[in-house]
Short mmCIF file of C-alpha atoms in Angstrom, two decimals:
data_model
loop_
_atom_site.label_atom_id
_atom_site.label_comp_id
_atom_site.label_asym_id
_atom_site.label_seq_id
_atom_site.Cartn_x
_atom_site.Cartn_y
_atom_site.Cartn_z
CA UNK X 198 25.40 -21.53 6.78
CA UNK X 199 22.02 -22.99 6.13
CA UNK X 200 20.92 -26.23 7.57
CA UNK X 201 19.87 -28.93 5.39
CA UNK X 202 16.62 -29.36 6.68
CA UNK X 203 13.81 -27.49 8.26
CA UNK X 204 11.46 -28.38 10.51
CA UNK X 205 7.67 -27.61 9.50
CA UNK X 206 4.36 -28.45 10.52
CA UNK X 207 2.52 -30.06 7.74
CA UNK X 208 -1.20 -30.12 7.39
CA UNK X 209 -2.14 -33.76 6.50
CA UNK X 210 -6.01 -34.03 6.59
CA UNK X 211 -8.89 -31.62 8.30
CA UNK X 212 -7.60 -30.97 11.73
CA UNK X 213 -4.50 -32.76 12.01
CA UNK X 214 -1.00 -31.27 11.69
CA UNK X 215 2.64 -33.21 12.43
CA UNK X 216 5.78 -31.94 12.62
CA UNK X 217 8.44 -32.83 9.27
CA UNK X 218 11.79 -32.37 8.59
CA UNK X 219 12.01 -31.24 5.05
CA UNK X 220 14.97 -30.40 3.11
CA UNK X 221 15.78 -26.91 2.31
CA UNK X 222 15.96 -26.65 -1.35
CA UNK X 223 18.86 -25.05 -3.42
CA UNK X 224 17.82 -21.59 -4.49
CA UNK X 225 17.96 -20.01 -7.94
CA UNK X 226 19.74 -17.00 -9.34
CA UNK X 227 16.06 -15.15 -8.98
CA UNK X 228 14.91 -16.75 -5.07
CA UNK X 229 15.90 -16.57 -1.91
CA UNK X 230 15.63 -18.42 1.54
CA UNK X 231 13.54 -16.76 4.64
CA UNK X 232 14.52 -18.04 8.27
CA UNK X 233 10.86 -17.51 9.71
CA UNK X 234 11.02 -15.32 13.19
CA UNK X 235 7.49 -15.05 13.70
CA UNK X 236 4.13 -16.68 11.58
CA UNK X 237 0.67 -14.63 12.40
CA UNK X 238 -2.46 -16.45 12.94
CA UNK X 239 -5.66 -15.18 11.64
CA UNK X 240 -9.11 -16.68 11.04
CA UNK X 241 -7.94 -18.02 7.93
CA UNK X 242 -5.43 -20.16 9.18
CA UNK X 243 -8.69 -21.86 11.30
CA UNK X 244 -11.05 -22.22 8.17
CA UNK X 245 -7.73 -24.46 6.38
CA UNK X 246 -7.45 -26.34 9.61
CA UNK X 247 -11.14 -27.13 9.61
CA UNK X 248 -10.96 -28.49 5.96
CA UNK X 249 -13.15 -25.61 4.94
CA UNK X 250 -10.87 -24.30 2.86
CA UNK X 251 -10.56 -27.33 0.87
CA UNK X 252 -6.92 -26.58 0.45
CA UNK X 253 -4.64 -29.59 -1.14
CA UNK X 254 -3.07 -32.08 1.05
CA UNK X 255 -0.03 -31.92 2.86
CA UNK X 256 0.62 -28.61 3.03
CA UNK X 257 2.36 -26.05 5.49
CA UNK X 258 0.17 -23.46 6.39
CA UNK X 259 0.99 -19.99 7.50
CA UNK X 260 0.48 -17.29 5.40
CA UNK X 261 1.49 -14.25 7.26
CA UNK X 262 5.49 -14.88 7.38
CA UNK X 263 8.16 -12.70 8.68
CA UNK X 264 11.55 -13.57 8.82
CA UNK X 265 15.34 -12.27 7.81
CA UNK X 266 16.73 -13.55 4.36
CA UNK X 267 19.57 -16.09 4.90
CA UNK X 268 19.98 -16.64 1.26
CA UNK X 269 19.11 -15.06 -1.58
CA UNK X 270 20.45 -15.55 -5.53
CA UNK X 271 22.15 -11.66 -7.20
CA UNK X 272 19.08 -11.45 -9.52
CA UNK X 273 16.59 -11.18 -6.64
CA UNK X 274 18.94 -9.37 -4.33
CA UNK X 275 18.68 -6.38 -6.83
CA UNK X 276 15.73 -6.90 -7.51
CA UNK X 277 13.89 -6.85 -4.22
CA UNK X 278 16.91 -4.45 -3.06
CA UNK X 279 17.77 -6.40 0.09
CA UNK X 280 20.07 -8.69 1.08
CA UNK X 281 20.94 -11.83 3.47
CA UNK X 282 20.49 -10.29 6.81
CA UNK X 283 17.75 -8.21 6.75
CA UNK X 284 14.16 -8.53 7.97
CA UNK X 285 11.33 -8.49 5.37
CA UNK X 286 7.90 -8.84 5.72
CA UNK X 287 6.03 -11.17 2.86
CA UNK X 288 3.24 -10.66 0.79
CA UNK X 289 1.45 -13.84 1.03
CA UNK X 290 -0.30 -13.91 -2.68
CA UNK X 291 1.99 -15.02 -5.68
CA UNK X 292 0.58 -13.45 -8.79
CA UNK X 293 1.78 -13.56 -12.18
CA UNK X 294 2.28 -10.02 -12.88
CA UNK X 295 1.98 -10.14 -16.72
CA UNK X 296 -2.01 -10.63 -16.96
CA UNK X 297 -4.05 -7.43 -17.28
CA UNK X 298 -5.75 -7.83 -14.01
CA UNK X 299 -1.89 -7.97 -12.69
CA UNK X 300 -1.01 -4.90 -14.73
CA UNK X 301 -4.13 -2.69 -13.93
CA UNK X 302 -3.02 -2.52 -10.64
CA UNK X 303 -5.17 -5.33 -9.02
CA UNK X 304 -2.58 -7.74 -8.89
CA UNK X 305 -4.39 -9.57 -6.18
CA UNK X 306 -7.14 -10.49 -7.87
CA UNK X 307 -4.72 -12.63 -10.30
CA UNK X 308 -6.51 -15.51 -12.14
CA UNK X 309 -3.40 -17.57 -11.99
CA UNK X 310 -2.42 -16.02 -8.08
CA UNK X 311 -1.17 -18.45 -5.79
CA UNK X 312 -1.02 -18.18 -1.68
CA UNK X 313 1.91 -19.57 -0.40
CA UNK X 314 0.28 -21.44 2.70
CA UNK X 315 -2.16 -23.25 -0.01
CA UNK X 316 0.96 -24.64 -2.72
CA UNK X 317 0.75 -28.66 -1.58
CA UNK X 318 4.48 -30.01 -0.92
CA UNK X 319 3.82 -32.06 -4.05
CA UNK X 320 4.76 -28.87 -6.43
CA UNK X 321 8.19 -28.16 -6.05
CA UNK X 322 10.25 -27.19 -3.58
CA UNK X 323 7.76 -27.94 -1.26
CA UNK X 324 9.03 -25.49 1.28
CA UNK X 325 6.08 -23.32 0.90
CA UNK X 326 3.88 -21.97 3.87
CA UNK X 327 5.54 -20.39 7.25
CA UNK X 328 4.48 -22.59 9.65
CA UNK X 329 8.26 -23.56 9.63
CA UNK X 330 11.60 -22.72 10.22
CA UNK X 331 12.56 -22.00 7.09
CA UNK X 332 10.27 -20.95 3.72
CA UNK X 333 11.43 -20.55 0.14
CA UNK X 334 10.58 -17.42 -1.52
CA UNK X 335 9.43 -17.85 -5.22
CA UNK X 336 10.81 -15.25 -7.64
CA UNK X 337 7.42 -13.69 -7.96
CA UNK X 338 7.33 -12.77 -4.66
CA UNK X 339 6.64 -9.32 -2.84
CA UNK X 340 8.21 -8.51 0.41
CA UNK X 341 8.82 -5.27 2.24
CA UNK X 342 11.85 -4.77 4.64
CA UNK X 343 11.19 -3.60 8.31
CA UNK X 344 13.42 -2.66 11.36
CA UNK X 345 15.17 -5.00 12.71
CA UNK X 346 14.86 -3.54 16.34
CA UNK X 347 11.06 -4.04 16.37
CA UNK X 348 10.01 -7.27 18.39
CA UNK X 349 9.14 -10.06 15.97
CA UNK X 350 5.63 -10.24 17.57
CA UNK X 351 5.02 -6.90 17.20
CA UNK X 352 6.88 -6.60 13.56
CA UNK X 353 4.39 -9.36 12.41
CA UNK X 354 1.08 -7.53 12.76
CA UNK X 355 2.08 -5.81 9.21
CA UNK X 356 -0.34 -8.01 7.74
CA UNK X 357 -3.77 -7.38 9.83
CA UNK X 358 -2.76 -4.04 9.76
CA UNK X 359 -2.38 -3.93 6.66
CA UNK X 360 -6.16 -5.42 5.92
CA UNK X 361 -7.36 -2.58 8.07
CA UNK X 362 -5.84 0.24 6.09
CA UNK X 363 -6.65 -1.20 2.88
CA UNK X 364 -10.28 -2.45 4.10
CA UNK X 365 -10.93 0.72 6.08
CA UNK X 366 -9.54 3.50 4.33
CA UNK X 367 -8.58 2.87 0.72
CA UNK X 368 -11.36 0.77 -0.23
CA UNK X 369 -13.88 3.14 1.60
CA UNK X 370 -11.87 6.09 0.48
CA UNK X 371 -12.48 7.46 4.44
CA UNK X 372 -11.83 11.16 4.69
CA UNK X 373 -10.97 13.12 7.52
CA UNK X 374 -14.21 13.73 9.63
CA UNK X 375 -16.04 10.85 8.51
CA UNK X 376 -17.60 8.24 11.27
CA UNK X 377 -16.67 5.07 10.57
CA UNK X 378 -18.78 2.06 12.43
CA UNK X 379 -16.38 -1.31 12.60
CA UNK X 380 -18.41 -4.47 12.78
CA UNK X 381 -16.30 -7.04 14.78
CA UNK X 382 -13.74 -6.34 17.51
CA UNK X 383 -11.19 -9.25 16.41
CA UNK X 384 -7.82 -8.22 14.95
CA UNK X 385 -9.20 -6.99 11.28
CA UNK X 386 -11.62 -4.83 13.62
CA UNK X 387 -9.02 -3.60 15.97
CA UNK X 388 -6.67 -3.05 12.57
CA UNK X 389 -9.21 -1.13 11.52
CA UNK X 390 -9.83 1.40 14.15
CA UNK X 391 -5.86 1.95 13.74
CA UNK X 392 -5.91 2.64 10.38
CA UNK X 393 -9.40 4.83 10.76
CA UNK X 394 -7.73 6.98 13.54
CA UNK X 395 -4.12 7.25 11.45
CA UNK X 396 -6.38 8.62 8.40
CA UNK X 397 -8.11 11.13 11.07
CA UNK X 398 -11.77 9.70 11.48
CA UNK X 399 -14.22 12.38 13.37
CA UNK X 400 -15.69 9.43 14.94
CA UNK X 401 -15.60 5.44 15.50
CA UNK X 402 -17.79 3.06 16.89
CA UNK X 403 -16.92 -0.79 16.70
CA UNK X 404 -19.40 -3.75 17.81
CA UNK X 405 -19.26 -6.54 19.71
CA UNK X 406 -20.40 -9.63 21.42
CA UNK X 407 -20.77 -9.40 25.18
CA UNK X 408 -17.87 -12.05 25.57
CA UNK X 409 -15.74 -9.41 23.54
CA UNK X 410 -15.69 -6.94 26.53
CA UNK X 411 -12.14 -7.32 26.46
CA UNK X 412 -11.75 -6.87 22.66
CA UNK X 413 -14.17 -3.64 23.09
CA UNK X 414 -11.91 -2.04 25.77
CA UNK X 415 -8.88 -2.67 23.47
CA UNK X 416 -10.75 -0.93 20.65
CA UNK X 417 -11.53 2.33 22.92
CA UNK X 418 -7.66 2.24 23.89
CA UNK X 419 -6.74 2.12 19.87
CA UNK X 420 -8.59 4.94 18.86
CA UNK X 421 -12.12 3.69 19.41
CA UNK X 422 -15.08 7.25 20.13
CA UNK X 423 -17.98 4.36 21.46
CA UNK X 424 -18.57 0.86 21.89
CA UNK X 425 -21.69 -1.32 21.12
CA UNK X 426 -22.84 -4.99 23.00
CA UNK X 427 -24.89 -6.17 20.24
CA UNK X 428 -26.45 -8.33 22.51
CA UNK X 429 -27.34 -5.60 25.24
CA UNK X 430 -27.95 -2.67 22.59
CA UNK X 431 -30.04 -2.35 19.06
CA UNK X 432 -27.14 -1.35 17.61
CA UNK X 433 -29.09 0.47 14.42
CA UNK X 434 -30.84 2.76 17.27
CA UNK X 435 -27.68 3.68 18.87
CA UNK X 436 -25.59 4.55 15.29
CA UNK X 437 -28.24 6.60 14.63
CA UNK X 438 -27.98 8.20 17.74
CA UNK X 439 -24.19 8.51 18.01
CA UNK X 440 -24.96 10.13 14.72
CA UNK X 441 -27.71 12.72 15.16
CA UNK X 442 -29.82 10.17 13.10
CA UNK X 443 -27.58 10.51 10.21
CA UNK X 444 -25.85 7.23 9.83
CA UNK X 445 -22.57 6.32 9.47
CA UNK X 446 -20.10 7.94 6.28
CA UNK X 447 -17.91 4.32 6.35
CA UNK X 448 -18.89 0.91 7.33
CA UNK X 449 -16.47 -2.65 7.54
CA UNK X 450 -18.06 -5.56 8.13
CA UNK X 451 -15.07 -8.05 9.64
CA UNK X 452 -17.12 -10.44 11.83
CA UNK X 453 -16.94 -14.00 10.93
CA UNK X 454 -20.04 -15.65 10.44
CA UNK X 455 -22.61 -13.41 11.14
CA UNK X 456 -24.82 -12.64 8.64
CA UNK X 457 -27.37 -10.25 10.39
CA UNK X 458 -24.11 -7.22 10.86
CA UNK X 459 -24.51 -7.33 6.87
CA UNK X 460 -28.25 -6.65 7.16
CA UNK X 461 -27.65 -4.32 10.15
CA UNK X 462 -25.05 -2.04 7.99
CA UNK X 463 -28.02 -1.06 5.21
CA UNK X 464 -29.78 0.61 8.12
CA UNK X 465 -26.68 2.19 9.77
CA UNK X 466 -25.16 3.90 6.89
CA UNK X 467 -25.37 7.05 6.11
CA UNK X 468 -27.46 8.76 2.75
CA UNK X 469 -24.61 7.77 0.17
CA UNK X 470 -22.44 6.29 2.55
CA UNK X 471 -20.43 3.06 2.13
CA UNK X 472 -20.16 -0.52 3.22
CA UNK X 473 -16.98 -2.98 2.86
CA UNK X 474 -17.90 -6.58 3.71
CA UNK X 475 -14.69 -8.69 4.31
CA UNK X 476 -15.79 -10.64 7.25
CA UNK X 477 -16.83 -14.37 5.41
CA UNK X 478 -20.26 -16.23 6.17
CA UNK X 479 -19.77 -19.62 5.18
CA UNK X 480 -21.18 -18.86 2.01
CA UNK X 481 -24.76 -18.81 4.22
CA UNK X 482 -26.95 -16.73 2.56
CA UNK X 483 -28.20 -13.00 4.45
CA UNK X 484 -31.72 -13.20 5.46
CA UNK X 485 -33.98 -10.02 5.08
CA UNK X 486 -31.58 -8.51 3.20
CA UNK X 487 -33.44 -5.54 1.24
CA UNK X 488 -31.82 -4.07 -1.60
CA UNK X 489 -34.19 -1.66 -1.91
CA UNK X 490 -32.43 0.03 0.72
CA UNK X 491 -29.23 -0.09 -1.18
CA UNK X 492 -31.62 1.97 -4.62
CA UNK X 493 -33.24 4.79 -2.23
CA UNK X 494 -30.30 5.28 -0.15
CA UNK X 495 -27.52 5.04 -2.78
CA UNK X 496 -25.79 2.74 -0.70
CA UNK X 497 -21.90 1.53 -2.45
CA UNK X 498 -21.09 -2.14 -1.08
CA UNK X 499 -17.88 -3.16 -1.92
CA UNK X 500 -16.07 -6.66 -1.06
CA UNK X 501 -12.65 -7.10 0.37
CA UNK X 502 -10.56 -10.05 -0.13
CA UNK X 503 -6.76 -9.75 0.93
CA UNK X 504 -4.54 -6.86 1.29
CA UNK X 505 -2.55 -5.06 -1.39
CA UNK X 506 1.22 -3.23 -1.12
CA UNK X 507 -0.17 0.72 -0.52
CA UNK X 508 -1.97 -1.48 2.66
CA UNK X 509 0.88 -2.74 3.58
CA UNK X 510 3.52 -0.26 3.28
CA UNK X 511 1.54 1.96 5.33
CA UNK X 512 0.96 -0.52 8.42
CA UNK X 513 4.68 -0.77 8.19
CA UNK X 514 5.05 2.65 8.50
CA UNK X 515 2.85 2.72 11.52
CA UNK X 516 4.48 -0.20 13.15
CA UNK X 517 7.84 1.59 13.19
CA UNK X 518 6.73 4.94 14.00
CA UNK X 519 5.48 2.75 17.46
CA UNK X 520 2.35 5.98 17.35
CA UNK X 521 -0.25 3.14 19.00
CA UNK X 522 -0.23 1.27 21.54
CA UNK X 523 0.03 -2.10 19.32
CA UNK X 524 1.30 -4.59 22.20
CA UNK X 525 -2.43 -4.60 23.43
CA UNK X 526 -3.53 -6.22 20.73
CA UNK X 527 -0.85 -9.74 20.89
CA UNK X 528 -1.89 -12.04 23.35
CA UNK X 529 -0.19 -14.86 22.74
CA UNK X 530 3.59 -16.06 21.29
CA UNK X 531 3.14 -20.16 20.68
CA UNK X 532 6.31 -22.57 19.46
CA UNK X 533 5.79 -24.06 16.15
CA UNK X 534 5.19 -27.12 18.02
CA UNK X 535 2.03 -25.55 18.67
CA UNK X 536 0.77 -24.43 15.99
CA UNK X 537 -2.60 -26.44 16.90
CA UNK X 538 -2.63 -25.02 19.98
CA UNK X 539 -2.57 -21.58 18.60
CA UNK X 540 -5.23 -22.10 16.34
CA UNK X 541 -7.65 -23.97 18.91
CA UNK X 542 -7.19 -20.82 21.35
CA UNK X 543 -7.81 -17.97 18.90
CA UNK X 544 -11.35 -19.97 18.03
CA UNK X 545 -12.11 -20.02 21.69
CA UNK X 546 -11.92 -24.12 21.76
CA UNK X 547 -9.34 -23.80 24.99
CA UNK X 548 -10.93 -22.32 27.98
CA UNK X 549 -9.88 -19.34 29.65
CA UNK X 550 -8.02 -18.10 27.04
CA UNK X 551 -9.33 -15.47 24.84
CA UNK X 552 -6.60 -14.68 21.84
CA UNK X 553 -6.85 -11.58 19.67
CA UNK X 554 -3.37 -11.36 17.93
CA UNK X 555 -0.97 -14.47 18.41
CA UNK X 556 1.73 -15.93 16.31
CA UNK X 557 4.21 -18.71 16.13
CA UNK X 558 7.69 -18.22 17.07
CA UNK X 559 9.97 -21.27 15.68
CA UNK X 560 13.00 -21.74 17.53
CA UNK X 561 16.03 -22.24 14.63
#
């Protein structure tokens, strides 16, 4: 039987969260209640935090939710086609699904698309985001069941996984053969080298930051051909040697930030090669950036915001085929309790601890 109230930690202003006990709302004939086993925590979830994100106020954050259905109403048992009991992984954006952008297939790109960790407790039920013990799941909803026997923390990584098979191989349409050159080493990077490998990449090469030695070392045991210390290497001189001066077939662009990787991936792609930028900047503008190199080299730059089902039906996939040696990549299980905590450590504000893939376990 459900308990009346769950106990969530509720974003109130920039930088502060406290815990709540909020009630659990009655569900509908088309809804369903998710006991939360394990929350991820990505950049993201620092940029809301921060205020950045300029979300409303009081929230619950956590938008990468995982959990096992305790209730659920007949019309969304059949239509989901699970049940109470079983383990699903969420989709975090609510979109209509009627609009034409919903219809043509880029349902995540919704004009009228929600993200669960962003709905204020002011629009009913309240019991949005998954930085709780419990989390309502709207009838609009996407989820994706998973195996049960998998470890939550493990289980969990469907989303960043997910970014790096959409980011890395659908958007880029990689091939097999093709050298792909990962800007970043965080968890979208190391996704990304996964999901590279899985679709049989000829060669990768992922950059880094000196202090991401250990990130760089994880990469090479994911998959990773070569690694590059941006600050100890010109990284355009050793692409193009890596490459026999061709250039890289696929680049992604996942470091947070940094604006100079953006201007750095003109001159390390290949003749008629391709860029994805999904890392964000702040909105700072990219200095030096010359777009004539984009005209004589027939450079395609495309953006990536969010991750869609193919991306994450195939991480799932992965997950439970257990092929890679995933476990490297989480560092860190924190209680709900603290959920400030986890955020502080994976933007290197707690010192040393260096967190790549960590995620909040509530106790229930």
């Amino acid at each position: 039987m459900l308990p009346k109230k769950s106990m969530a930690m509720v974003q109130t202003a920039p930088r502060k969260l406290e815990a709540r006990d909020l009630p659990i709302p009655q569900i509908a004939d088309d809804s369903a209640i998710l006991r939360i086993e394990a929350c991820g925590i990505c950049g993201s979830d620092y940029e809301q935090y921060e205020g950045v994100l300029q979300t409303p106020m009081p929230v619950i954050p956590g938008h990468e939710p995982l959990g096992i259905i305790e209730a659920i109403g007949d019309k969304a048992a059949r239509r989901w086609g699970v049940d109470v009991g079983d383990r699903v992984a969420i989709e975090t954006m609510l979109s209509c699904h009627c609009c034409d952008t919903c219809v043509g297939g880029h349902y995540h790109l919704c004009d009228r698309r929600q993200i669960y960790s962003y709905i204020p407790l002011t629009e009913s039920p309240g019991l949005w985001g998954a930085y709780s013990q419990y989390m309502y799941l709207a009838p609009n909803t996407i989820l994706h069941k998973m195996d049960k026997n998998l470890p939550a923390e493990l289980a969990v990584m469907f989303n960043p996984l997910g970014a790096g098979f959409r980011w890395a191989v659908e958007i880029p349409q990689t091939q097999v053969g093709d050298t792909v050159l990962i800007f970043g080493p965080g968890q979208r990077g190391l996704a990304s080298v996964v999901a590279a490998r899985e679709a049989g990449a000829g060669k990768i090469i992922v950059t880094g930051l000196a202090a991401d030695s250990n990130k760089l070392q994880m990469a090479l045991a994911l998959g990773a051909d070569h690694i590059i210390d941006v600050q100890n290497e010109n990284v355009v001189d050793r692409v193009r040697a890596l490459t026999n001066g061709k250039g890289a077939d696929v680049i992604v662009e996942v470091t947070s930030y940094a604006t100079q990787p953006v201007r750095e991936a003109l001159d390390c792609v290949r003749m008629g090669g391709t860029v994805v930028l999904a890392g964000v900047k702040g909105f700072k503008p990219v200095s030096d950036f010359v777009s004539d190199l984009i005209v004589m080299k027939e450079i395609t730059i495309k953006g990536a915001i969010g991750v869609t089902s193919s991306g994450y039906k195939k991480a799932i996939e992965m997950i439970e085929r257990r092929k890679y040696p995933l476990e490297l990549m989480h560092t860190h299980n924190f209680e709900l309790e603290e959920a400030e905590l986890a955020i502080k450590t994976l933007a290197r504000q707690i010192e040393g601890q260096e967190s790549v893939h960590s995620c909040l376990i509530p106790a229930t």
